[in-house]
PDB file of C-alpha atoms in Angstrom:
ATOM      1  CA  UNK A 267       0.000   0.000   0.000  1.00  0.00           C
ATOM      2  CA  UNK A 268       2.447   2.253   0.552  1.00  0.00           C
ATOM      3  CA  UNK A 269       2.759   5.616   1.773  1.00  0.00           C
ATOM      4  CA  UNK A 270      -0.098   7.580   2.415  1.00  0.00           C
ATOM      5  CA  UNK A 271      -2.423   5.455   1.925  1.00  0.00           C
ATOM      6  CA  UNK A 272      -4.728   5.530   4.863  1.00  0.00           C
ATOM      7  CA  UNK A 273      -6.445   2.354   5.398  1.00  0.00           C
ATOM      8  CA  UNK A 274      -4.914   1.080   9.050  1.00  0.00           C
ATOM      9  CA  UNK A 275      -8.075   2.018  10.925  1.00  0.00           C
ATOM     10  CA  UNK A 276     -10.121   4.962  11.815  1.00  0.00           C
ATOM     11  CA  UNK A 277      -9.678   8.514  13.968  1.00  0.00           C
ATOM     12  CA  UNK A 278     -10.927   8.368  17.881  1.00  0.00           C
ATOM     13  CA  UNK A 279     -13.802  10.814  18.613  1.00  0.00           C
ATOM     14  CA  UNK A 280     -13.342  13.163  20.963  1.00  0.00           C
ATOM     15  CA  UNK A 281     -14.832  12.111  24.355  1.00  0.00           C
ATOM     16  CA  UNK A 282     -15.268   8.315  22.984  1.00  0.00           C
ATOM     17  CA  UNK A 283     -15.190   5.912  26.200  1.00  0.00           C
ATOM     18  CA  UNK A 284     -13.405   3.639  23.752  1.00  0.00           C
ATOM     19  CA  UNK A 285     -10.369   6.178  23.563  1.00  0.00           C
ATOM     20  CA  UNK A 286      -8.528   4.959  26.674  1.00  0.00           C
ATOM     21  CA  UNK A 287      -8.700   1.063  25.668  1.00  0.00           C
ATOM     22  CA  UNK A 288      -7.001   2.637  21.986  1.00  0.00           C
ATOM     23  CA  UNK A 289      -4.312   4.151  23.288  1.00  0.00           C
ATOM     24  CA  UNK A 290      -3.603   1.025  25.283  1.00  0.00           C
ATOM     25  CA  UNK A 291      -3.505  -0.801  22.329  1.00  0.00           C
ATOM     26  CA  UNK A 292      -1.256   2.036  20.963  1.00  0.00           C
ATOM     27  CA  UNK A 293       1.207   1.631  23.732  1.00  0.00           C
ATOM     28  CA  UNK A 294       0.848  -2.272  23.679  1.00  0.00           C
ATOM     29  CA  UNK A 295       2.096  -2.341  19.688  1.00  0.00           C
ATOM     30  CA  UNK A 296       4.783   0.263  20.463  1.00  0.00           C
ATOM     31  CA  UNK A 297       6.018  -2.155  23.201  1.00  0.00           C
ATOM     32  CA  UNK A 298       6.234  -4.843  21.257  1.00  0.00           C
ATOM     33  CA  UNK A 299       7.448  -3.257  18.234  1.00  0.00           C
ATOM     34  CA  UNK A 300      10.696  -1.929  20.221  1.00  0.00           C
ATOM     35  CA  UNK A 301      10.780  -5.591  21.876  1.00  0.00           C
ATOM     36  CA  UNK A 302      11.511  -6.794  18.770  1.00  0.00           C
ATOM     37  CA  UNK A 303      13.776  -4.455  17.734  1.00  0.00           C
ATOM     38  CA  UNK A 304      12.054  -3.065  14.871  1.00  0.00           C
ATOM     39  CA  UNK A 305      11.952   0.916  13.776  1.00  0.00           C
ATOM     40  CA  UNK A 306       8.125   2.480  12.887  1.00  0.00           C
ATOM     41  CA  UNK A 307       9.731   2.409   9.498  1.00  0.00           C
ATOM     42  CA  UNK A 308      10.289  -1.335   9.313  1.00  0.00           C
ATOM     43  CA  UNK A 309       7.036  -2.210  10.736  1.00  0.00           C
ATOM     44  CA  UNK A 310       5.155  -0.201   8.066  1.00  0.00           C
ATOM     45  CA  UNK A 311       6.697  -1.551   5.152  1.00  0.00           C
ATOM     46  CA  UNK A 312       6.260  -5.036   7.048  1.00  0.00           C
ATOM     47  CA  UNK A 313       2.151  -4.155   7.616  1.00  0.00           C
ATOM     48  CA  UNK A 314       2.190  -2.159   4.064  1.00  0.00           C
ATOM     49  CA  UNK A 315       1.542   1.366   5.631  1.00  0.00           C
ATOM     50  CA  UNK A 316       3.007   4.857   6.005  1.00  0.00           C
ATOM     51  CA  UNK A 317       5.277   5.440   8.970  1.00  0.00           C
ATOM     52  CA  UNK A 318       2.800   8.668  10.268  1.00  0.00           C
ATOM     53  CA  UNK A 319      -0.387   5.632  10.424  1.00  0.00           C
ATOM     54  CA  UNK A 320       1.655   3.749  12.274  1.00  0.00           C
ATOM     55  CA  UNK A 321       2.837   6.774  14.764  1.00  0.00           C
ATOM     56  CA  UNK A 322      -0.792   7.535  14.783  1.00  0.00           C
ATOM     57  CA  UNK A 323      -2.097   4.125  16.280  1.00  0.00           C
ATOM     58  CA  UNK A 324       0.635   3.675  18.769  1.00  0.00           C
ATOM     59  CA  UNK A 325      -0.263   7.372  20.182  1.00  0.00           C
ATOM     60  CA  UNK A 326      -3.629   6.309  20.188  1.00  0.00           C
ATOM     61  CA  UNK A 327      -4.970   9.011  18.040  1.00  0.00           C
ATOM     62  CA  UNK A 328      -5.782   5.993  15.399  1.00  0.00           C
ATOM     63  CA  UNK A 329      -7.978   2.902  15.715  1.00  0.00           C
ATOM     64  CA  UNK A 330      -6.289  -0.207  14.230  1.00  0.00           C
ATOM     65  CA  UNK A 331      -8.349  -2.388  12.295  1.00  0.00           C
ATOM     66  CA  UNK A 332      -8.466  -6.080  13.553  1.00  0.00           C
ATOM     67  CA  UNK A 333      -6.823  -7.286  10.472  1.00  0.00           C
ATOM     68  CA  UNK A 334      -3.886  -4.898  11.503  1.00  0.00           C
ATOM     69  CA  UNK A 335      -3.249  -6.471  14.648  1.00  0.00           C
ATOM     70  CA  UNK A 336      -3.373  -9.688  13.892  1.00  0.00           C
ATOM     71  CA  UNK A 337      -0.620  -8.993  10.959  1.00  0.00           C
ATOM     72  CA  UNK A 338       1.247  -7.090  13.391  1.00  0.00           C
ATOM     73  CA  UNK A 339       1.147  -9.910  16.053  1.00  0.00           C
ATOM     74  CA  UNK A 340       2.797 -12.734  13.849  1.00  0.00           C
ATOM     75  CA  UNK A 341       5.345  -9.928  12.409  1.00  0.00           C
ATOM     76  CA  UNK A 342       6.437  -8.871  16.057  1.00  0.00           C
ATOM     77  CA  UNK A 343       6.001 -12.440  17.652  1.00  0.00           C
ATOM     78  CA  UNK A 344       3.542 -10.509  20.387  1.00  0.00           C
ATOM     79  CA  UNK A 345       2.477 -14.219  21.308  1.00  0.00           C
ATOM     80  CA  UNK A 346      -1.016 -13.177  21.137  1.00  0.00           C
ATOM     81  CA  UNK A 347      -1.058 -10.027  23.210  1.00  0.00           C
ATOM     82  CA  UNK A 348      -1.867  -7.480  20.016  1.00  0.00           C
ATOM     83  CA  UNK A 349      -4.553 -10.817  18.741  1.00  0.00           C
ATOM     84  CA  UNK A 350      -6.352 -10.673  22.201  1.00  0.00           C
ATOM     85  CA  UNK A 351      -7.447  -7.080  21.505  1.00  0.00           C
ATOM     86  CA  UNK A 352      -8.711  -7.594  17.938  1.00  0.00           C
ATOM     87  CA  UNK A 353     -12.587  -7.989  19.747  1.00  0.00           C
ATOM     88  CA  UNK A 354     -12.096  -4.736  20.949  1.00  0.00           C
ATOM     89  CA  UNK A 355     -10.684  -2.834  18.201  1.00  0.00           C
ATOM     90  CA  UNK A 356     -13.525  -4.353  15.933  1.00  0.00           C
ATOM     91  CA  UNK A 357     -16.149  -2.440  18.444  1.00  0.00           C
ATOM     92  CA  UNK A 358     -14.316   0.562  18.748  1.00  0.00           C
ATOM     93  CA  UNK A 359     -14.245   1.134  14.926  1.00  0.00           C
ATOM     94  CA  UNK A 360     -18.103   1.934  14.796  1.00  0.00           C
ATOM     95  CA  UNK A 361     -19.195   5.155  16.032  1.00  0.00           C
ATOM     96  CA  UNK A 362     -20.160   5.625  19.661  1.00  0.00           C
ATOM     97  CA  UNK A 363     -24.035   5.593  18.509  1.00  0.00           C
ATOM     98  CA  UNK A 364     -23.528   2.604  16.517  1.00  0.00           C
ATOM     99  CA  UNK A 365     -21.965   0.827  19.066  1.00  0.00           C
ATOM    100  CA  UNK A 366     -24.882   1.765  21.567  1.00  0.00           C
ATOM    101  CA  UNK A 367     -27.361   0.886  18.606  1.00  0.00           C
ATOM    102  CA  UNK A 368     -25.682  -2.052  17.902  1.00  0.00           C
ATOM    103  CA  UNK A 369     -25.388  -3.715  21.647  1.00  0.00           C
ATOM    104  CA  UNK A 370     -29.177  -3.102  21.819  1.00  0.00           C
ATOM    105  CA  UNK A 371     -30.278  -5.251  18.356  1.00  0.00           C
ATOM    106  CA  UNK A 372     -28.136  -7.841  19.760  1.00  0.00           C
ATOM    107  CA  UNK A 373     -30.306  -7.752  22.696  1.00  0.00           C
ATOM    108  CA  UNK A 374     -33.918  -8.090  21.299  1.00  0.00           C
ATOM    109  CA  UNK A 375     -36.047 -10.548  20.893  1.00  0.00           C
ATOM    110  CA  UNK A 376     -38.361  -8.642  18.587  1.00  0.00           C
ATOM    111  CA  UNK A 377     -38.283  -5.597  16.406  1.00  0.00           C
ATOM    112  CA  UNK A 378     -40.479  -3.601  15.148  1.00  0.00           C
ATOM    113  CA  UNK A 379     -38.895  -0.781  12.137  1.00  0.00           C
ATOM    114  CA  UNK A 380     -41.168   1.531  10.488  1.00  0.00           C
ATOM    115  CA  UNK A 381     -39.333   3.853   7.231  1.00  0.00           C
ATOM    116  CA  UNK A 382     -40.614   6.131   5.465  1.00  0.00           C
ATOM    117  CA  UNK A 383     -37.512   7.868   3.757  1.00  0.00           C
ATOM    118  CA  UNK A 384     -35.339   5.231   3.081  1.00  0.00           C
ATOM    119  CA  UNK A 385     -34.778   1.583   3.453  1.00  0.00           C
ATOM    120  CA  UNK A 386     -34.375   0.539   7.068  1.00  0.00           C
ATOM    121  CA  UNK A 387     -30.263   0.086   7.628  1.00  0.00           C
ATOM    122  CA  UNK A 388     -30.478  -3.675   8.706  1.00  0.00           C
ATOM    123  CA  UNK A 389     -32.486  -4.022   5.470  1.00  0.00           C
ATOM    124  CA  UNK A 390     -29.555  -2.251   3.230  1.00  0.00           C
ATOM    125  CA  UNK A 391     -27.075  -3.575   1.011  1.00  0.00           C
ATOM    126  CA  UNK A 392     -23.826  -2.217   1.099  1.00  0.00           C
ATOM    127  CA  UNK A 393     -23.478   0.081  -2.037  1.00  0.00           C
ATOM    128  CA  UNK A 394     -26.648   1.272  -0.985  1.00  0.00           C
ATOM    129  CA  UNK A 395     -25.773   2.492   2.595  1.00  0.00           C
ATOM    130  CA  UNK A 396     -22.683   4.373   0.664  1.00  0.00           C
ATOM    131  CA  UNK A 397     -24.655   5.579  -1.814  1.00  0.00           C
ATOM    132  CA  UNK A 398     -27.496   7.016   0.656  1.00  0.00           C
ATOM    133  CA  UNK A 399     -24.454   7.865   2.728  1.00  0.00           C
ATOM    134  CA  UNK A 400     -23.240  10.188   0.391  1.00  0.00           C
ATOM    135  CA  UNK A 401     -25.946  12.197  -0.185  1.00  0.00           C
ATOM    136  CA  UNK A 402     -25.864  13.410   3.767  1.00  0.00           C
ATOM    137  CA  UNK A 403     -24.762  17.246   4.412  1.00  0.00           C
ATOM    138  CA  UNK A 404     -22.350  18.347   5.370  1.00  0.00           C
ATOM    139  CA  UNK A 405     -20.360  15.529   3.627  1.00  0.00           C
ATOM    140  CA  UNK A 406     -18.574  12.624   5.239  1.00  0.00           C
ATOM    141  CA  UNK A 407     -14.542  12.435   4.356  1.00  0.00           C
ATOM    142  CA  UNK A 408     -13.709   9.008   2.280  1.00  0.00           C
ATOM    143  CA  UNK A 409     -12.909   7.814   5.969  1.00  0.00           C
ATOM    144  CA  UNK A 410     -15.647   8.829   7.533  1.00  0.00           C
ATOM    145  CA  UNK A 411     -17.914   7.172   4.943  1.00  0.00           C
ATOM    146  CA  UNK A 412     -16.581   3.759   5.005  1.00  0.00           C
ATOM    147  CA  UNK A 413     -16.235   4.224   8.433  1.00  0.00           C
ATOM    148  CA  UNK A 414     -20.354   3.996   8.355  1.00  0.00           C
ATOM    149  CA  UNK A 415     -20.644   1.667   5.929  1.00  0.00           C
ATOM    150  CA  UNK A 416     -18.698  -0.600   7.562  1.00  0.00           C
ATOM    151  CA  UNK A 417     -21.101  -0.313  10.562  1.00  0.00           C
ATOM    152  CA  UNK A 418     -24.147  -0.669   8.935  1.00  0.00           C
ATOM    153  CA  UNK A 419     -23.067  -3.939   6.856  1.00  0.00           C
ATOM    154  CA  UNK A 420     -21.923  -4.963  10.471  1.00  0.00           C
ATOM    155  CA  UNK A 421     -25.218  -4.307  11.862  1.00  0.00           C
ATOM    156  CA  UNK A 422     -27.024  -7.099   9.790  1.00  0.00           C
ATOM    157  CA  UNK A 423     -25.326  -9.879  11.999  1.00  0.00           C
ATOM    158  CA  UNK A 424     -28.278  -9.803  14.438  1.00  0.00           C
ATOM    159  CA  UNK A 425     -30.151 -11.879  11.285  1.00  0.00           C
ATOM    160  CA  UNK A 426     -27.439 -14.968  12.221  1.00  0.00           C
ATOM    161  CA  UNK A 427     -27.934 -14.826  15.710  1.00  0.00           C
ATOM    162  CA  UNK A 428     -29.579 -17.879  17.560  1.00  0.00           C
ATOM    163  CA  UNK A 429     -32.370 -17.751  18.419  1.00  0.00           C
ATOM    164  CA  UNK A 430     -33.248 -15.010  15.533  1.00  0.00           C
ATOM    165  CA  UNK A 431     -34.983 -12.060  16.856  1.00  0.00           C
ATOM    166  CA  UNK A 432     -38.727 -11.586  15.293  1.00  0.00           C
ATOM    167  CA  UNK A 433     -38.401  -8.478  12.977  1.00  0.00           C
ATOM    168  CA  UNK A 434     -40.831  -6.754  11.474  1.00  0.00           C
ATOM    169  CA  UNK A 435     -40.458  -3.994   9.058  1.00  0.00           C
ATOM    170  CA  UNK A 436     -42.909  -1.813   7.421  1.00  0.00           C
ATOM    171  CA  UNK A 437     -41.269   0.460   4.604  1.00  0.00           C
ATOM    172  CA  UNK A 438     -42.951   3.157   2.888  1.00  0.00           C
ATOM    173  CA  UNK A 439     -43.850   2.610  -0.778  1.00  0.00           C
ATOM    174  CA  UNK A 440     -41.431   5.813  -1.929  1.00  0.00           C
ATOM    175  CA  UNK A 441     -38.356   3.980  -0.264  1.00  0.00           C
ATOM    176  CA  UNK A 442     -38.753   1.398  -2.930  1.00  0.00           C
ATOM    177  CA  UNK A 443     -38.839   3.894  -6.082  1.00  0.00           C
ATOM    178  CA  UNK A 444     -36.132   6.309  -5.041  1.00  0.00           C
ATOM    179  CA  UNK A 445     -33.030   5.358  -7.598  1.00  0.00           C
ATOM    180  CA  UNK A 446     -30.370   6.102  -4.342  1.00  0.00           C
ATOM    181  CA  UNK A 447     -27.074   5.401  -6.434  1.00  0.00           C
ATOM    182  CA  UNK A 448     -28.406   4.747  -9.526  1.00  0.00           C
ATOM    183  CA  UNK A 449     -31.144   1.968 -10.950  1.00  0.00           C
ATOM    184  CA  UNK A 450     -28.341  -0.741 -10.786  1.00  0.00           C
ATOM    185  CA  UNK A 451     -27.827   0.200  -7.160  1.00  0.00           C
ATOM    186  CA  UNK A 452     -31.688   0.030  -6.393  1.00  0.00           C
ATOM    187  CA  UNK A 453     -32.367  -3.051  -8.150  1.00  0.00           C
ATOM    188  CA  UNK A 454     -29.846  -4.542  -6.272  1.00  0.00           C
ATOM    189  CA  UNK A 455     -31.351  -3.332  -3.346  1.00  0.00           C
ATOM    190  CA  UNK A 456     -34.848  -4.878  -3.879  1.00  0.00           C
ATOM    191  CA  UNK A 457     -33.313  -8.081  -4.865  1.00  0.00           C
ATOM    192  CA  UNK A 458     -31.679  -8.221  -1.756  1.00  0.00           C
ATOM    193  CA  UNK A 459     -35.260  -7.681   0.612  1.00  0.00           C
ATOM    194  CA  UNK A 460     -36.810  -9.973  -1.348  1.00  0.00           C
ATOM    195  CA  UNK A 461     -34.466 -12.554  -0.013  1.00  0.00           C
ATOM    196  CA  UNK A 462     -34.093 -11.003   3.333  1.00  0.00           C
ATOM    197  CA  UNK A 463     -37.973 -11.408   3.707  1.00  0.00           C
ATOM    198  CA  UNK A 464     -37.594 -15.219   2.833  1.00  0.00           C
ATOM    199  CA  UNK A 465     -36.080 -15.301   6.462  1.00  0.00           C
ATOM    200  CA  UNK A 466     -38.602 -17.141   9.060  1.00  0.00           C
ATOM    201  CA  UNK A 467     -38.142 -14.551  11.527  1.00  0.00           C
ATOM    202  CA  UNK A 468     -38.542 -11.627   8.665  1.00  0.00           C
ATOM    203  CA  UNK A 469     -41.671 -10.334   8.071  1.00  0.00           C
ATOM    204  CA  UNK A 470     -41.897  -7.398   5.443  1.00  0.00           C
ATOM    205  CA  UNK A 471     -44.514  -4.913   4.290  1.00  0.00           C
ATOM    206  CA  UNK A 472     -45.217  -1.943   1.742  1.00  0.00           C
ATOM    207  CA  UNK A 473     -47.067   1.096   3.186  1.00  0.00           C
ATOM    208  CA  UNK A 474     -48.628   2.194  -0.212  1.00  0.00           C
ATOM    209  CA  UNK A 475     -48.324   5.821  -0.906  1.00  0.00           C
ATOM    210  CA  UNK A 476     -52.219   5.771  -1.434  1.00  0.00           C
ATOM    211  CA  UNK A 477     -52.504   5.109   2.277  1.00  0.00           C
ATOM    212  CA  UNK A 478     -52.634   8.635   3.505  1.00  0.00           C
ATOM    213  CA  UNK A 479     -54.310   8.663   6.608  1.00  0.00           C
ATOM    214  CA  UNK A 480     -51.962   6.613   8.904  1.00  0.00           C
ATOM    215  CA  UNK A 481     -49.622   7.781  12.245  1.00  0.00           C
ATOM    216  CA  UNK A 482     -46.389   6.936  10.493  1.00  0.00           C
ATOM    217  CA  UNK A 483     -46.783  10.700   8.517  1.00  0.00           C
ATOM    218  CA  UNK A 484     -44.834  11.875  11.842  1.00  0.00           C
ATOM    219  CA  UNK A 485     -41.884   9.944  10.556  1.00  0.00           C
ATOM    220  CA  UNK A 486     -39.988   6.783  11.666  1.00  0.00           C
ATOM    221  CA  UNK A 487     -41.034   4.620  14.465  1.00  0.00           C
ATOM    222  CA  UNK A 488     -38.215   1.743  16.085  1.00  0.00           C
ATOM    223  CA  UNK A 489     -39.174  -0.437  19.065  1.00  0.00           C
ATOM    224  CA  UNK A 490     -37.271  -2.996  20.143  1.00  0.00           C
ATOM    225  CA  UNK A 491     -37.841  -5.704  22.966  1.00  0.00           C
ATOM    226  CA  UNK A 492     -36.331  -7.670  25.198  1.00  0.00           C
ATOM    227  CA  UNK A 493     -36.151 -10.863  26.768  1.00  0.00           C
ATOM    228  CA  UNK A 494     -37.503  -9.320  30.046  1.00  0.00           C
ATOM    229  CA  UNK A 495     -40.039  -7.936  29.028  1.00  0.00           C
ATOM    230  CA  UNK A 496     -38.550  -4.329  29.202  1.00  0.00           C
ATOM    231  CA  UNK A 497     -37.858  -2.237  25.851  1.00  0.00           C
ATOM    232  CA  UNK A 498     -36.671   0.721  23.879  1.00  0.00           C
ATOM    233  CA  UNK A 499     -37.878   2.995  20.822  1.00  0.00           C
ATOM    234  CA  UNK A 500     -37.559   5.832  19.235  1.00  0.00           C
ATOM    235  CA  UNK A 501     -40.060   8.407  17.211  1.00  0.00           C
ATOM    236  CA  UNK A 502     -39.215  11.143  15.160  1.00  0.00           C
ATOM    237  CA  UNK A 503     -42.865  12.333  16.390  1.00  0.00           C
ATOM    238  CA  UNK A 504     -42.499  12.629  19.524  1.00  0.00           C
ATOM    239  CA  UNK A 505     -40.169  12.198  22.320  1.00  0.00           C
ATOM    240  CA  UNK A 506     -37.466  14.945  20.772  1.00  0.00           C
ATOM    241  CA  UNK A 507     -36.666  11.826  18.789  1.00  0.00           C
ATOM    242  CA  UNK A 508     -34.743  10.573  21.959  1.00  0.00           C
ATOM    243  CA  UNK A 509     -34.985   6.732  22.641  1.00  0.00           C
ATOM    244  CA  UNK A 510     -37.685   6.019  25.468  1.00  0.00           C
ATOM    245  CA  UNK A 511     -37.968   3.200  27.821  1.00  0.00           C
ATOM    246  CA  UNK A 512     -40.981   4.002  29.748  1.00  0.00           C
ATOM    247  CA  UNK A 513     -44.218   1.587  29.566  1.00  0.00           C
ATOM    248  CA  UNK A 514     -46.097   4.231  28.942  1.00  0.00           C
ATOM    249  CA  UNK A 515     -44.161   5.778  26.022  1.00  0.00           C
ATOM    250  CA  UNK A 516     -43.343   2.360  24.840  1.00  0.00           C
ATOM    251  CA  UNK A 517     -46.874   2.044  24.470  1.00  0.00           C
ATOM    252  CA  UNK A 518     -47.694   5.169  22.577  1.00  0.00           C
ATOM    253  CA  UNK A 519     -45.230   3.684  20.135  1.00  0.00           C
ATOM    254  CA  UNK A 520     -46.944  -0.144  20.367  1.00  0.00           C
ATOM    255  CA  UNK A 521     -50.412   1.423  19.158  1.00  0.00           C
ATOM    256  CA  UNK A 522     -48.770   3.947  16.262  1.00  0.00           C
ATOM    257  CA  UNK A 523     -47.184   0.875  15.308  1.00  0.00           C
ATOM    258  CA  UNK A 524     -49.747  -1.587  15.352  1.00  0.00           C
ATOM    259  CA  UNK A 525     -51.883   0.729  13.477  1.00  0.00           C
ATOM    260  CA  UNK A 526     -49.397   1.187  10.759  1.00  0.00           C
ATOM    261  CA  UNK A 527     -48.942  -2.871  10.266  1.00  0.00           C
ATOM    262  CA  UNK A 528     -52.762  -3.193  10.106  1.00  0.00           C
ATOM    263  CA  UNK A 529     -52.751  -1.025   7.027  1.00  0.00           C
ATOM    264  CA  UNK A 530     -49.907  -1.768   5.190  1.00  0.00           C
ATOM    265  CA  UNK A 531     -50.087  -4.549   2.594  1.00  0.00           C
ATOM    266  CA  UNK A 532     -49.755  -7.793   3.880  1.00  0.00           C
ATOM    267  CA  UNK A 533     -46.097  -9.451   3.698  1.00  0.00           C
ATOM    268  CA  UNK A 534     -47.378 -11.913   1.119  1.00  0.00           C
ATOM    269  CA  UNK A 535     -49.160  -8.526  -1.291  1.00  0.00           C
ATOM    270  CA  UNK A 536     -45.695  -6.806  -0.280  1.00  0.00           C
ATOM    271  CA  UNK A 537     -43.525  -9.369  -1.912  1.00  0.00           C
ATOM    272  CA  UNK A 538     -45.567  -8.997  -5.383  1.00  0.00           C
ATOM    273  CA  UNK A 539     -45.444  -5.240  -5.046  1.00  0.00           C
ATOM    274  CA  UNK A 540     -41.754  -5.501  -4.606  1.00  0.00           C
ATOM    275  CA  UNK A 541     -41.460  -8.109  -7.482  1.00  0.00           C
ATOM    276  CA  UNK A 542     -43.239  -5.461  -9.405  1.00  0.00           C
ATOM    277  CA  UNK A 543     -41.102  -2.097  -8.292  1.00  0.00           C
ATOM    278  CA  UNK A 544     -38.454  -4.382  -9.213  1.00  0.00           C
ATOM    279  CA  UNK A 545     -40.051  -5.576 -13.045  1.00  0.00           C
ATOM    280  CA  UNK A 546     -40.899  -1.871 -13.450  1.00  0.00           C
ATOM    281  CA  UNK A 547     -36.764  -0.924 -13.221  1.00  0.00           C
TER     282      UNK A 547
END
């Protein structure tokens, strides 16, 4: 790769809880690196990386991608010491609200996902995410980007889990027409749900635009639940569009819901109308 070339990993935030466990890491590679009596210069053109990445992750100012580490721990002989943290580096490299997003889908037993602007995230295929991505203002950096893509396409592990969770998305009939990317990229796109919905825990429906008098107008609606009984959502209605975990408020959301799968197609009419967004391309 070369100089310059800055694929090692991604910047800390500022303020990121994850920041002290990085520049652990940081130290822990530097360590090594002078244990084994190598120069920053020979380990990047061991690893295939500019000398100033490699100054950057053992400062800490740089989050090292898994793959990195485990390169770096058969190069330096660590004896598994740089391996052991690969877990953690593979966490730290999503944003903080990822991360947060992402520990609670691994949690739920049942989701309910209601879009009306685009295609729910666990539902997207990667050059869609960095399409849609790139259409946000202000404008991520090439980092940045892949940075979220990277967590999104990570996101859609909670289908593998065991047990599944029970899912249920609802996704406005717009979401399905709107050529994000290009037609290749959408046609992709509605391949893809078509399969996802094949899933036994997946159960997808189409909000027809025709359906105007519905209480998903206010915009998006996410509940999920847990084992417990307890359980979290989020509204752009209502609630500042801050996740609540109140009964009552959880309830609000149950009802909106509830109405909003009552009058969308039903998953089997949703998979012809897809089928036919998709003939229509």
């Amino acid at each position: 790769m070369g100089d310059g070339v800055d694929e090692a990993g991604w910047d800390v935030e500022p303020g990121d809880e994850i920041e002290p466990v990085v520049q652990a890491v940081g130290r822990l590679l530097k360590v090594c690196r002078e244990a084994a009596g190598m120069s920053v210069a020979d380990l990047a053109e061991a690893l295939g990386y500019g000398e100033d990445m490699i100054r950057k992750i053992e400062r800490g100012a740089r989050i090292p991608r898994p793959e990195l580490l485990d390169r770096a721990d058969r190069i330096l002989k660590a004896q598994g010491h740089l391996r052991a943290f690969m877990e953690d580096m593979r966490k730290a490299r999503y944003p903080k609200k990822v991360r947060e997003l992402a520990e609670l889908e691994g949690r739920a037993v049942e989701m309910l996902l209601y879009s009306h602007h685009n295609i729910h995230g666990l539902l997207q295929t990667e050059e869609y995410a960095r399409a849609l991505l790139r259409t946000w203002r202000p404008a991520y950096s090439p980092d940045q980007l892949e940075r979220m893509v990277a967590a999104r396409v990570a996101r859609k592990s909670v289908f593998e889990r065991s047990p599944a969770p029970e899912f249920s998305f609802v996704q406005e009939e717009v979401t399905l027409r709107r050529p994000v990317g290009d037609t290749m990229v959408l046609r992709r796109q509605l391949e893809h749900m078509l399969e996802v919905a094949q899933l036994p825990s997946v159960e997808l429906q189409v909000m027809p635009t025709a359906r105007a008098n519905h209480p998903g107008t206010a915009g998006l609606i996410e509940v999920l639940k847990f084992v417990d009984g307890t359980g979290v959502g989020r509204t752009d209605g209502d609630f500042s569009g801050r996740p609540v975990s109140s009964p009552r408020q959880l309830r609000v959301l149950d009802l909106r819901y509830g109405i909003i799968r009552a009058q969308a197609l039903t998953p089997e009419e949703s998979l012809v109308f897809i089928e036919q967004a998709l003939g229509e391309l």
